[in-house]
Tab-separated table of C-alpha atoms in Angstrom:
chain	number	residue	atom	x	y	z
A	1	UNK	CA	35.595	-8.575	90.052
A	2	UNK	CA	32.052	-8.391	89.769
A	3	UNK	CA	31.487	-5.796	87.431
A	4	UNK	CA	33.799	-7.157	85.514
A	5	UNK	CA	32.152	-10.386	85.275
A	6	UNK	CA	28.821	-9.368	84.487
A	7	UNK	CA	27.819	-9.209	80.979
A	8	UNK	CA	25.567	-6.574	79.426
A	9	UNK	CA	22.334	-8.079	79.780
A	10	UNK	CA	20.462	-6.737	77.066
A	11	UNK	CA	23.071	-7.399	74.393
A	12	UNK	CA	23.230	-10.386	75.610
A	13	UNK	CA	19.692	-11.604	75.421
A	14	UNK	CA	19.640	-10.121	71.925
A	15	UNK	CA	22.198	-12.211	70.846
A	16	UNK	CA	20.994	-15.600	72.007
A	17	UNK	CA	17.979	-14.452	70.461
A	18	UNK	CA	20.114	-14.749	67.151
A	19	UNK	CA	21.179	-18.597	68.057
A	20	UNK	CA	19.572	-21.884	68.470
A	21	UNK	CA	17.648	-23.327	70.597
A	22	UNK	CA	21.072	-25.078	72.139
A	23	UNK	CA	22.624	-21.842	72.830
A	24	UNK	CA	19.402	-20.035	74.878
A	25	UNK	CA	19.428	-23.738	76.773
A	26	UNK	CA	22.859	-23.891	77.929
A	27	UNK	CA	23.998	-19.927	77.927
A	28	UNK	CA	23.087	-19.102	81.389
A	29	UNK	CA	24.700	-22.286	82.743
A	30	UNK	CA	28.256	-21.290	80.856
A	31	UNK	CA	28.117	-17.971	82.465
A	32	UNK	CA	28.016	-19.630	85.696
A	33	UNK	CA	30.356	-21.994	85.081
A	34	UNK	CA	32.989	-19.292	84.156
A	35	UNK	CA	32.313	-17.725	87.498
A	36	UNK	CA	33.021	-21.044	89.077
A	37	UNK	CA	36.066	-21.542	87.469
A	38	UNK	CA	37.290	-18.488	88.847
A	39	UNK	CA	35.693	-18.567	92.326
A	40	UNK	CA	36.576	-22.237	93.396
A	41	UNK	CA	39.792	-22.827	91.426
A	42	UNK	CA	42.100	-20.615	93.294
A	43	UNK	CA	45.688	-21.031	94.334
A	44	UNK	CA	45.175	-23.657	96.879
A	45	UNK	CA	48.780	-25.901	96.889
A	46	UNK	CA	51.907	-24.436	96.431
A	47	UNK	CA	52.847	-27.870	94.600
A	48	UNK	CA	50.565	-27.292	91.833
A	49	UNK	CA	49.346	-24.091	91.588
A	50	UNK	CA	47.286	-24.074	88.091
A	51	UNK	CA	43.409	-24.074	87.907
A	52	UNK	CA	41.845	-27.080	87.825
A	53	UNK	CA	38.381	-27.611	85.639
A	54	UNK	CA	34.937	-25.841	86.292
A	55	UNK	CA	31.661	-27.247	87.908
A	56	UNK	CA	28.931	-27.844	85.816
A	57	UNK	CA	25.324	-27.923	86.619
A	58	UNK	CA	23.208	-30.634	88.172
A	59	UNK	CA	20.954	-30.935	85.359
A	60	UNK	CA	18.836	-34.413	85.427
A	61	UNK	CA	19.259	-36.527	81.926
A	62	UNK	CA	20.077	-40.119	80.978
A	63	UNK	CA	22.126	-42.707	82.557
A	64	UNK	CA	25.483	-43.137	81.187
A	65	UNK	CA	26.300	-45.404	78.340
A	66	UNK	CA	28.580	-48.176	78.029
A	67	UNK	CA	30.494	-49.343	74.916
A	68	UNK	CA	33.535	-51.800	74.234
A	69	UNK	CA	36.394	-51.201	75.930
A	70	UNK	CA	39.295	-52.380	73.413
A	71	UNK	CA	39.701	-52.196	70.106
A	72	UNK	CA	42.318	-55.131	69.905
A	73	UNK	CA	40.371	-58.567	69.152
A	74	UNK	CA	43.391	-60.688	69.093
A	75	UNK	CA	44.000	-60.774	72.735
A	76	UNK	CA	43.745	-64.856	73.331
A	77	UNK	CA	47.761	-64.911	72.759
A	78	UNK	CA	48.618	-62.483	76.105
A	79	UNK	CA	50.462	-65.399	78.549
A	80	UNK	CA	49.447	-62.886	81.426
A	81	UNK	CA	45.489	-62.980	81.449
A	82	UNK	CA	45.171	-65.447	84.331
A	83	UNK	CA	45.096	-62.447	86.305
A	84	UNK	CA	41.294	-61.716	86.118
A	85	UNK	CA	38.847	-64.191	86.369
A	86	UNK	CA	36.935	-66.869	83.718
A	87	UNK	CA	35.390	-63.948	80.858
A	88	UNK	CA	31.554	-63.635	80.762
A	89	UNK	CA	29.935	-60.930	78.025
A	90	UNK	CA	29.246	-61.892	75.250
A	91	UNK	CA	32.579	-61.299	73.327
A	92	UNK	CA	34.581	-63.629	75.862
A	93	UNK	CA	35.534	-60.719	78.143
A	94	UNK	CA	34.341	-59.572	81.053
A	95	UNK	CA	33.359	-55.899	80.800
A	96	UNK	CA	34.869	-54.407	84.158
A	97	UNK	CA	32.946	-50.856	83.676
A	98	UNK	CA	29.918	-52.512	84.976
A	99	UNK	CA	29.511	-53.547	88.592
A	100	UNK	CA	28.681	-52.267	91.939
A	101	UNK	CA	30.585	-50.855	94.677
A	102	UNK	CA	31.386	-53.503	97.617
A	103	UNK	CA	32.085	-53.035	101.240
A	104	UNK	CA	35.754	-53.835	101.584
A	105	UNK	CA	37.164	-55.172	105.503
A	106	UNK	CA	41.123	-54.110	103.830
A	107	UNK	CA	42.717	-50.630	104.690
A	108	UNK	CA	43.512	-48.388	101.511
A	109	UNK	CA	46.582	-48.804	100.396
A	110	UNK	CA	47.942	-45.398	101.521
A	111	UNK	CA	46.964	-42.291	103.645
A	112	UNK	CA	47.990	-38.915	103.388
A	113	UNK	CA	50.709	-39.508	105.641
A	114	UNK	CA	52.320	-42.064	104.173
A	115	UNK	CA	51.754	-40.755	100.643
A	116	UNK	CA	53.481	-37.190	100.120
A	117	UNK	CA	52.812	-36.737	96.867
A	118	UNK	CA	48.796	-35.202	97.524
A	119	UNK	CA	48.114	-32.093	96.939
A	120	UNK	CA	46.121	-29.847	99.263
A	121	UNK	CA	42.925	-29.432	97.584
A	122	UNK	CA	42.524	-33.639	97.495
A	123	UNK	CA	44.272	-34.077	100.920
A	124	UNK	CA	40.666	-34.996	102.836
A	125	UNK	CA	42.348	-36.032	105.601
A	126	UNK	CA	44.653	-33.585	105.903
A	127	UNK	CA	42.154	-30.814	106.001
A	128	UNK	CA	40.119	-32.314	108.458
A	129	UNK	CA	37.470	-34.527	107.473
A	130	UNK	CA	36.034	-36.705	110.185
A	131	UNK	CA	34.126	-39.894	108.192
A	132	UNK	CA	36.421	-42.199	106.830
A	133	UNK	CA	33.259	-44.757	105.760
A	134	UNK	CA	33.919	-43.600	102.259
A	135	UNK	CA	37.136	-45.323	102.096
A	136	UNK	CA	35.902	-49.064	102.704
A	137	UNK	CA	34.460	-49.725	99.230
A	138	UNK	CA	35.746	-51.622	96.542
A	139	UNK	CA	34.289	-51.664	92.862
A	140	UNK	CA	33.462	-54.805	91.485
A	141	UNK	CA	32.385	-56.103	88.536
A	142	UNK	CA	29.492	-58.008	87.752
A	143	UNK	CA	30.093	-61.423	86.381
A	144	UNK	CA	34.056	-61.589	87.478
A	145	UNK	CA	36.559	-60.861	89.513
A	146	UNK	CA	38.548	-57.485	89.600
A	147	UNK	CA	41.988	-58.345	91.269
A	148	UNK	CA	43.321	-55.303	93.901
A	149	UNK	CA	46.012	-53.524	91.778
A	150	UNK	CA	49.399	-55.200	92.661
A	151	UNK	CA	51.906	-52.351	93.117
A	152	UNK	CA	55.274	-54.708	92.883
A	153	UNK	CA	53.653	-56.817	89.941
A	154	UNK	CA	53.116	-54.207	87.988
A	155	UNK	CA	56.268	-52.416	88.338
A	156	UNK	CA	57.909	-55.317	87.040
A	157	UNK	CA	55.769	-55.005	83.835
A	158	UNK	CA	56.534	-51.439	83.655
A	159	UNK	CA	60.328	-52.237	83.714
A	160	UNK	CA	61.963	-49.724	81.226
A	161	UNK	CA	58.738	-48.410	80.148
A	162	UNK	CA	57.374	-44.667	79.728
A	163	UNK	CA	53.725	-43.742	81.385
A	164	UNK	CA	51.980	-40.383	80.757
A	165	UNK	CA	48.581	-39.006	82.160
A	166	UNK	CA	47.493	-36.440	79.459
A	167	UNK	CA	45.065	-33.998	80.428
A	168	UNK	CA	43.476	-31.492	83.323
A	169	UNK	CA	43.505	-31.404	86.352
A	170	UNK	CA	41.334	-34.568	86.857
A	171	UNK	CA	44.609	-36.224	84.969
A	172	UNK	CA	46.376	-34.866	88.277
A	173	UNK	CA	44.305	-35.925	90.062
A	174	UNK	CA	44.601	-39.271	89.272
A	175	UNK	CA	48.467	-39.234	89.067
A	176	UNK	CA	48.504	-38.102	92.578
A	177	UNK	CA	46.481	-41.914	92.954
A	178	UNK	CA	48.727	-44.243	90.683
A	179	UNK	CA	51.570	-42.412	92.345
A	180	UNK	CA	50.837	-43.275	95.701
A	181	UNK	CA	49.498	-47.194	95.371
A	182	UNK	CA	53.029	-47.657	93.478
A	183	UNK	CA	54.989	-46.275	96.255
A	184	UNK	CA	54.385	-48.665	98.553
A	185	UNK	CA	56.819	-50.671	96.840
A	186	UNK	CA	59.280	-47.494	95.769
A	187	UNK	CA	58.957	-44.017	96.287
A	188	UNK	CA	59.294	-42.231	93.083
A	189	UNK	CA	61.850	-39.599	92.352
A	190	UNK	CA	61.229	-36.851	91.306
A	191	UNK	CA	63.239	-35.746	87.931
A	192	UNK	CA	60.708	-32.753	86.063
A	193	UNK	CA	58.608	-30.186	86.226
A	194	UNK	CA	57.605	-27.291	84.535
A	195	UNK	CA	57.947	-23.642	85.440
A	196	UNK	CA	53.995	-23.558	87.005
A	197	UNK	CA	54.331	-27.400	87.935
A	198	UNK	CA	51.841	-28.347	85.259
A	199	UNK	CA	53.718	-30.717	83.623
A	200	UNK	CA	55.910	-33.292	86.048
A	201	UNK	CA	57.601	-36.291	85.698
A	202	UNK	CA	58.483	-38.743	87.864
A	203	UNK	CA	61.196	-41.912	87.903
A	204	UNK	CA	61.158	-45.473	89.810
A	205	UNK	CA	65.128	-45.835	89.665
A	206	UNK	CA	64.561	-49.739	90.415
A	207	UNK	CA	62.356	-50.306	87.394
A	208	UNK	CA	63.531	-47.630	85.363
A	209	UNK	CA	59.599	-47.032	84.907
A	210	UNK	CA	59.244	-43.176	84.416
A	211	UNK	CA	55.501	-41.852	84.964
A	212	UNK	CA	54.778	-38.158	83.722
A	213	UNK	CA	51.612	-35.869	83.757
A	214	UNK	CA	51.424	-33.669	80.838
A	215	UNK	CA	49.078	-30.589	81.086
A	216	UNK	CA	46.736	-29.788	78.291
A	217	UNK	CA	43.504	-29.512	79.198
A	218	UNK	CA	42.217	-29.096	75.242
A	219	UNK	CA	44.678	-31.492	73.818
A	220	UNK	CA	45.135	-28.909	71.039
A	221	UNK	CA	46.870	-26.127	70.740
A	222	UNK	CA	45.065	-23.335	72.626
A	223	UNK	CA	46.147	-19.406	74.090
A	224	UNK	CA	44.714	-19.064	77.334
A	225	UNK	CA	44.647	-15.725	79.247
A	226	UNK	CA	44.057	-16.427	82.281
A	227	UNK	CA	45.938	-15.551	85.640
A	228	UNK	CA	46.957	-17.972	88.439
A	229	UNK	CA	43.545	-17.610	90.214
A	230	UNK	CA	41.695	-18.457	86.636
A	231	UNK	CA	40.788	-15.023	86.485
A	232	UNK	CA	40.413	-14.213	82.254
A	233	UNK	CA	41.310	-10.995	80.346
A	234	UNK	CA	40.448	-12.394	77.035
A	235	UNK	CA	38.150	-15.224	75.301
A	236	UNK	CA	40.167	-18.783	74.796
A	237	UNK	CA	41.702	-18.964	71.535
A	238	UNK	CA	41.376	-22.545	70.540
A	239	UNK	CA	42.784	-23.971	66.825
A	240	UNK	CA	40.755	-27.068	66.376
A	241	UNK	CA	42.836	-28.712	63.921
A	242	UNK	CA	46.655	-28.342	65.672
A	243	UNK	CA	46.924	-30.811	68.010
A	244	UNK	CA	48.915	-29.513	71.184
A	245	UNK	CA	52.597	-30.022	70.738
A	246	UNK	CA	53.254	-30.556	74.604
A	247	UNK	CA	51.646	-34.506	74.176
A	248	UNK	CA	52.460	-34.900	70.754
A	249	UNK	CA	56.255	-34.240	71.250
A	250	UNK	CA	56.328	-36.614	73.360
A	251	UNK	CA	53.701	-39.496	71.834
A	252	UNK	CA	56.333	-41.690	70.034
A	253	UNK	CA	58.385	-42.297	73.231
A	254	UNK	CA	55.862	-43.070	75.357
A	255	UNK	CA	54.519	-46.936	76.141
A	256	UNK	CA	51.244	-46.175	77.778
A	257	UNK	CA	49.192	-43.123	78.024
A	258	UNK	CA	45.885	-41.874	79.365
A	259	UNK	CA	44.244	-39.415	77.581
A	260	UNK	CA	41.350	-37.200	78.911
A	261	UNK	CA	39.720	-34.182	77.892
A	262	UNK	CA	36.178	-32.542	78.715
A	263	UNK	CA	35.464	-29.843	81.346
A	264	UNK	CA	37.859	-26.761	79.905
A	265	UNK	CA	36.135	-26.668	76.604
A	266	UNK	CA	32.547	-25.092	77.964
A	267	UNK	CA	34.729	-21.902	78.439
A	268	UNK	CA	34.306	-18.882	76.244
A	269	UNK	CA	36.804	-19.677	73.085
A	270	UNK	CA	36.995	-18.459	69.745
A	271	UNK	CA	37.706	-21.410	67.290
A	272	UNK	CA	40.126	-21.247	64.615
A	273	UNK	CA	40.899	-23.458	61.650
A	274	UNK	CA	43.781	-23.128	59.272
A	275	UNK	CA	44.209	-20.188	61.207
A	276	UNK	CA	41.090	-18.804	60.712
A	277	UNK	CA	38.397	-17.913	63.053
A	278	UNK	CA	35.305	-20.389	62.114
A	279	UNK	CA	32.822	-18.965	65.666
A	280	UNK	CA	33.031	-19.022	68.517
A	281	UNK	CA	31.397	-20.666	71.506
A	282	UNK	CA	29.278	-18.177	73.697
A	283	UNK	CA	30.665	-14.813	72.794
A	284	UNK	CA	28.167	-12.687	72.847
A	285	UNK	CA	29.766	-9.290	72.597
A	286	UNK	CA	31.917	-10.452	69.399
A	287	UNK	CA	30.352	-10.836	65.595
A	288	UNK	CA	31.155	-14.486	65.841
A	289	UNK	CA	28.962	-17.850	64.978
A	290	UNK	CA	27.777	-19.496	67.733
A	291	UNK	CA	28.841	-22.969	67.255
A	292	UNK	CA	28.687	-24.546	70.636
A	293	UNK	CA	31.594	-26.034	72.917
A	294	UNK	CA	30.190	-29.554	71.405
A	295	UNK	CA	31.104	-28.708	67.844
A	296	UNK	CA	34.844	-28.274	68.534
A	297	UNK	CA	34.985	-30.996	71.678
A	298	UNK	CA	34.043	-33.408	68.475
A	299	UNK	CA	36.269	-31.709	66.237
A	300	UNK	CA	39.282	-32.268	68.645
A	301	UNK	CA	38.573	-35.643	69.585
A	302	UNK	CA	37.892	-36.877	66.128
A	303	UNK	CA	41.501	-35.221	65.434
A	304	UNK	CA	43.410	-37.105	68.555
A	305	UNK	CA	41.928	-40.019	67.395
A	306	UNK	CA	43.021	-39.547	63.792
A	307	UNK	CA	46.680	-38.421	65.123
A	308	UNK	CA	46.527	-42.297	67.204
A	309	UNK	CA	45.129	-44.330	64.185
A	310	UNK	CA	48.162	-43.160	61.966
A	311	UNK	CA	50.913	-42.869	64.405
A	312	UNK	CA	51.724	-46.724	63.846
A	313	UNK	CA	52.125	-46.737	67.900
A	314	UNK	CA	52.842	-49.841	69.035
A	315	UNK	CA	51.897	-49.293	72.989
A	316	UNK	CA	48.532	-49.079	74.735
A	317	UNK	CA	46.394	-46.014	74.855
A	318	UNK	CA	43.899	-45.396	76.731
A	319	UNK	CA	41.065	-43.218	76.287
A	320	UNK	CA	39.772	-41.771	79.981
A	321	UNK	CA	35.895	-40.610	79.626
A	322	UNK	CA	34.571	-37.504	81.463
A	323	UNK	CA	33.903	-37.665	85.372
A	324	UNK	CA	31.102	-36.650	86.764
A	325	UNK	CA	30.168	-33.582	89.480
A	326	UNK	CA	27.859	-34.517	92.383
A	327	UNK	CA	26.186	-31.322	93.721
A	328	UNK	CA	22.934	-31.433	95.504
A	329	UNK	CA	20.756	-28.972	97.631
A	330	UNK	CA	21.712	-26.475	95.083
A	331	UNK	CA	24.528	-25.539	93.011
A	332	UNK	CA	28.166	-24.239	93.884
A	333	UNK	CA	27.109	-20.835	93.735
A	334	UNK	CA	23.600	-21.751	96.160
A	335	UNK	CA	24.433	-23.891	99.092
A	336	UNK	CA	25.014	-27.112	96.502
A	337	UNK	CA	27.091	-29.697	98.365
A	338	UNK	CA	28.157	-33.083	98.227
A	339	UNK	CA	27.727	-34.613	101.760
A	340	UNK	CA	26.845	-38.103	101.540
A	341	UNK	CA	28.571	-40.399	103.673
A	342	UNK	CA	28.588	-43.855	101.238
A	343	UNK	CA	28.253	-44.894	97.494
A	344	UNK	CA	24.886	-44.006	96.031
A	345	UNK	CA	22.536	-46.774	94.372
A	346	UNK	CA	22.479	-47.234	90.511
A	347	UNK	CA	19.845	-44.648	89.186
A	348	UNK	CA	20.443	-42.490	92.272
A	349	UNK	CA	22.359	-39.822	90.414
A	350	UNK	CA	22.209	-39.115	86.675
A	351	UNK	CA	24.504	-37.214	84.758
A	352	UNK	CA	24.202	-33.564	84.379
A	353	UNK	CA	23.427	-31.989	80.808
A	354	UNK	CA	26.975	-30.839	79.784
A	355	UNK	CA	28.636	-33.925	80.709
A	356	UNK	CA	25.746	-35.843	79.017
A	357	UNK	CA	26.903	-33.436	75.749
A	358	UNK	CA	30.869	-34.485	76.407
A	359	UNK	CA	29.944	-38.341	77.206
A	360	UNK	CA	27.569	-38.965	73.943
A	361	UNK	CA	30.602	-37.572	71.728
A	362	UNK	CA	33.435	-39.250	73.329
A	363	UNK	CA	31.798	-42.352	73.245
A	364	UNK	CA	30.575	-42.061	69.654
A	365	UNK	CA	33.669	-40.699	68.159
A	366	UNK	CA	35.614	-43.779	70.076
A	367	UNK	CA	33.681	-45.694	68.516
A	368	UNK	CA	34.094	-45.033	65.195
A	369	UNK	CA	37.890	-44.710	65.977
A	370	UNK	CA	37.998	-48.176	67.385
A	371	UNK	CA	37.143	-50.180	64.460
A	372	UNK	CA	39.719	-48.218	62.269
A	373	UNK	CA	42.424	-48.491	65.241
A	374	UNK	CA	41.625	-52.426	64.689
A	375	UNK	CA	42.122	-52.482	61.504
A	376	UNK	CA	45.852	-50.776	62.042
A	377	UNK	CA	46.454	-52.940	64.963
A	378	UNK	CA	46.634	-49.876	67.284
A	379	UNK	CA	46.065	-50.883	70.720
A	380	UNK	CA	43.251	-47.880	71.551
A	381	UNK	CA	41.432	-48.493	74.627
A	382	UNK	CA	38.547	-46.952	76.641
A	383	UNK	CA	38.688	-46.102	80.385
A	384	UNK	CA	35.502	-45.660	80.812
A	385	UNK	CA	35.210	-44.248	84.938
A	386	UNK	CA	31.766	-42.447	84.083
A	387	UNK	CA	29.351	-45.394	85.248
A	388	UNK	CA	31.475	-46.580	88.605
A	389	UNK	CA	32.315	-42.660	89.342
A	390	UNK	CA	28.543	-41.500	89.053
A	391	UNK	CA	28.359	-43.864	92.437
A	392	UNK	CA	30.306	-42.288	94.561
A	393	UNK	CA	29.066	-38.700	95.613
A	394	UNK	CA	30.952	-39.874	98.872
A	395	UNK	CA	34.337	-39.456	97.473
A	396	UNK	CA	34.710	-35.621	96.241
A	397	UNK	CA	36.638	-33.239	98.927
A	398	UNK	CA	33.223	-30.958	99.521
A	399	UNK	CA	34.122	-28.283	101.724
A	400	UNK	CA	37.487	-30.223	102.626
A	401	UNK	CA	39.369	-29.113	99.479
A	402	UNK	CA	40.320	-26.540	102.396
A	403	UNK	CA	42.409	-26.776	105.539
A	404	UNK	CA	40.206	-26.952	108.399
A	405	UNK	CA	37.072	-25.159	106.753
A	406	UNK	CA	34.672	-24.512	109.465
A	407	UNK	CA	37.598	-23.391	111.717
A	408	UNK	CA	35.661	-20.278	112.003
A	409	UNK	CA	32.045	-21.692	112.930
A	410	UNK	CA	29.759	-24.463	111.154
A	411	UNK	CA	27.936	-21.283	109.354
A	412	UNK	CA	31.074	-20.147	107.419
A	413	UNK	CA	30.457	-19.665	104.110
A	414	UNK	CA	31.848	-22.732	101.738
A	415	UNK	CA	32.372	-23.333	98.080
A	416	UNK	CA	32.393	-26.934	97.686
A	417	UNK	CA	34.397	-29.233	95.611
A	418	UNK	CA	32.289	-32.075	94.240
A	419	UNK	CA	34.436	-32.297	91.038
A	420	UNK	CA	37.303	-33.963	91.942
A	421	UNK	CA	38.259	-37.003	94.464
A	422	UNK	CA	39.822	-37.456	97.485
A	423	UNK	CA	43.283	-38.886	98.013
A	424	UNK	CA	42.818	-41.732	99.048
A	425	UNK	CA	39.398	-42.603	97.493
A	426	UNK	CA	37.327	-43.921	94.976
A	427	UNK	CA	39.696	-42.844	92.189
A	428	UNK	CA	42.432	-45.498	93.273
A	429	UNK	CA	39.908	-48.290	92.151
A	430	UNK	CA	40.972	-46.680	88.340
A	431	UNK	CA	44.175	-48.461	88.908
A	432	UNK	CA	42.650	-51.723	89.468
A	433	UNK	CA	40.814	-51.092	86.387
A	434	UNK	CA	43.939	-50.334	84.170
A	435	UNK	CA	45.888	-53.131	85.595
A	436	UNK	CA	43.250	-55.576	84.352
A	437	UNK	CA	43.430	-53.828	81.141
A	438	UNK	CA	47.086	-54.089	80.578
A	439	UNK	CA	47.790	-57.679	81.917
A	440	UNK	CA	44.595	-59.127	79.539
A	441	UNK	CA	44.326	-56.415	77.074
């Protein structure tokens, strides 16, 4: 594996040497991502047994950003918004994206036994961890009240209605959440999946509310050679201007949707445009241009966008921003870890460099989309989890994406998780987030 992994050195250097300044910066950290993609994202649950997204580095930058949420102003007509509290920004609405994680005296709303719809690799509990501090927070926001997400209330909003998560694995991830707070009321049934369980969908018979998680982690159409254990033959062949027919099939008969994208596109890909190859992003042993993961994440966004503003869709989409990693002490491939027993303070953790790169263009192509959305009275909305998910470095499986992982003796060797969120954890306070937004948005 090794040898195959390791590029030739020379020809490498000589071909940064050739690039900008933002390819020398962020080569190295690529490589290493690709080996963590392979090394961490194994086959780990034989429910879903598809790589998830890489690590990134723990680079220091800026503090994350917030913008508007909506891009609907005529909201004052919604007979349902007594369900937050009085507005206070400075547009009439609270903004529920900033706030501060709360002690909270309740119990979560499920545990891994009584939810069996977790996977292994975000089953904490399961595998053994032994704090359970990180489960008594609750996110609040600052100037109002965030009501706890009301499982049998909003099943009776969802009667007869369609819900898909669109996305990677962090979109399973949080599927796996909404999944479990709503079956405390009903257990859902069941009624899809796909060959490699990618793509699943799910049915409340009661409500006749169907809830499905459609895999595509580049929401555009994209060849990906890559084996079960993420292990790549090839570069990714990406086509930056054909949106990826397994959402888009689908689009018109769906009410609500999240949409996410981020992590995959730092992997080596070849672009293509009208089916032609523009570059590439860090390929160093092809005759490519180098035009950086950031061109084409802009390019595709800008196009999903596009695809909402004209599809004349009369239900609510949301926009889900990138999620942050929380390694420190190192990184996955040194000893990094995320150990920390309880939310962090604001300014405690910033956001590393790539994510910085994905967060500055999802925010400013949103936007730019959300004025135009207006205008078409598209309800387009931003779910933006970056600020209240930097907090929580408390929440990620760490070494307990495994089944008992120091079995063997507190010096066995690890690879942590600090990507993705335990189940239950700081990702169900998303739910409480989208509730608000779809009773007063």
């Amino acid at each position: 594996m090794a040898r195959k992994m390791v590029y030739d050195w020379k020809s490498w250097w000589r071909a940064l040497q050739k690039n900008n300044y933002f390819v020398i910066k962020l080569g190295v950290s690529v490589l290493l991502v690709g080996l963590a993609f392979r090394l961490l994202y194994n086959r780990s649950s034989d429910i879903s047994p598809v790589p998830g997204a890489p690590f990134l580095e723990n680079t220091r930058i800026s503090a994350p950003t917030v913008v508007s949420v909506d891009s609907q102003e005529n909201i004052d007509e919604n007979p349902t918004q007594e369900y937050g509290t009085e507005p206070s920004d400075s547009e009439g609405k609270c903004n529920p994206f900033i706030g501060d994680w709360v002690p909270y005296e309740g119990e979560p709303f499920y545990t891994n036994v009584s939810c069996s719809i977790i996977e292994d690799h975000q089953n904490c509990m399961k595998n053994g961890r032994p704090d359970t501090d990180y489960l008594y927070w609750r996110w609040k926001p600052r100037g109002c009240e965030l009501p706890r997400f009301d499982p049998t209330r909003f099943l009776e909003l969802m009667r007869n209605k369609s819900w898909a998560f669109i996305g990677d694995s962090i979109s399973r991830n949080h599927v796996q959440s909404f999944l479990c707070i709503l079956s405390t009321d009903e257990k859902a049934i069941e009624v899809y999946h796909d060959e490699n369980y990618k793509s699943r969908r799910w049915l409340f018979p009661s409500y006749n509310f169907t809830v499905s998680v459609i895999w595509s982690p580049f929401l555009t159409q994209a060849a990906i050679f890559e084996d079960i254990n993420g292990v790549s033959t090839s570069e990714i062949e990406l086509h930056l201007d054909k949106l990826d027919k397994n959402w888009t099939e689908q689009y018109k008969s769906l009410n609500y949707m999240i949409i996410a994208a981020g992590k995959w596109f730092i992997k080596t890909a070849i672009y293509y445009e009208k089916d032609t190859i523009l570059g590439c992003h860090y390929c160093p042993k092809r005759n490519l241009t180098e035009l950086g993961f950031n061109f084409a994440y802009r390019k595709v966004i800008r196009n999903v966008f596009d695809y909402i503003i004209s599809s004349n869709h009369k239900g609510m989409i949301f926009y889900r921003t990138t999620t942050p990693d929380h390694f420190e002490g190192g990184e996955w491939f040194s000893g990094g870890a995320c150990k920390r027993k309880e939310p962090a303070k604001e300014g405690e953790f910033e956001l590393n460099e790539l994510n910085k790169i994905l967060r500055d263009i999802e925010l400013d192509e949103f936007e730019k989309a959300s004025a135009k959305a207006s205008e078409k009275r598209v309800n387009l909305k931003l779910l933006d989890v970056t600020p209240l998910s930097l907090l929580r470095p408390d929440g990620h499986p760490g070494p307990y994406r495994f089944f008992q992982p120091f079995a063997k003796g507190k010096n066995a060797t690890i690879i942590n998780d600090c990507l993705h969120w335990c189940l239950p954890g700081p990702i169900d306070a998303w739910n409480d987030l989208l509730m608000e937004m779809v009773v007063n948005g």
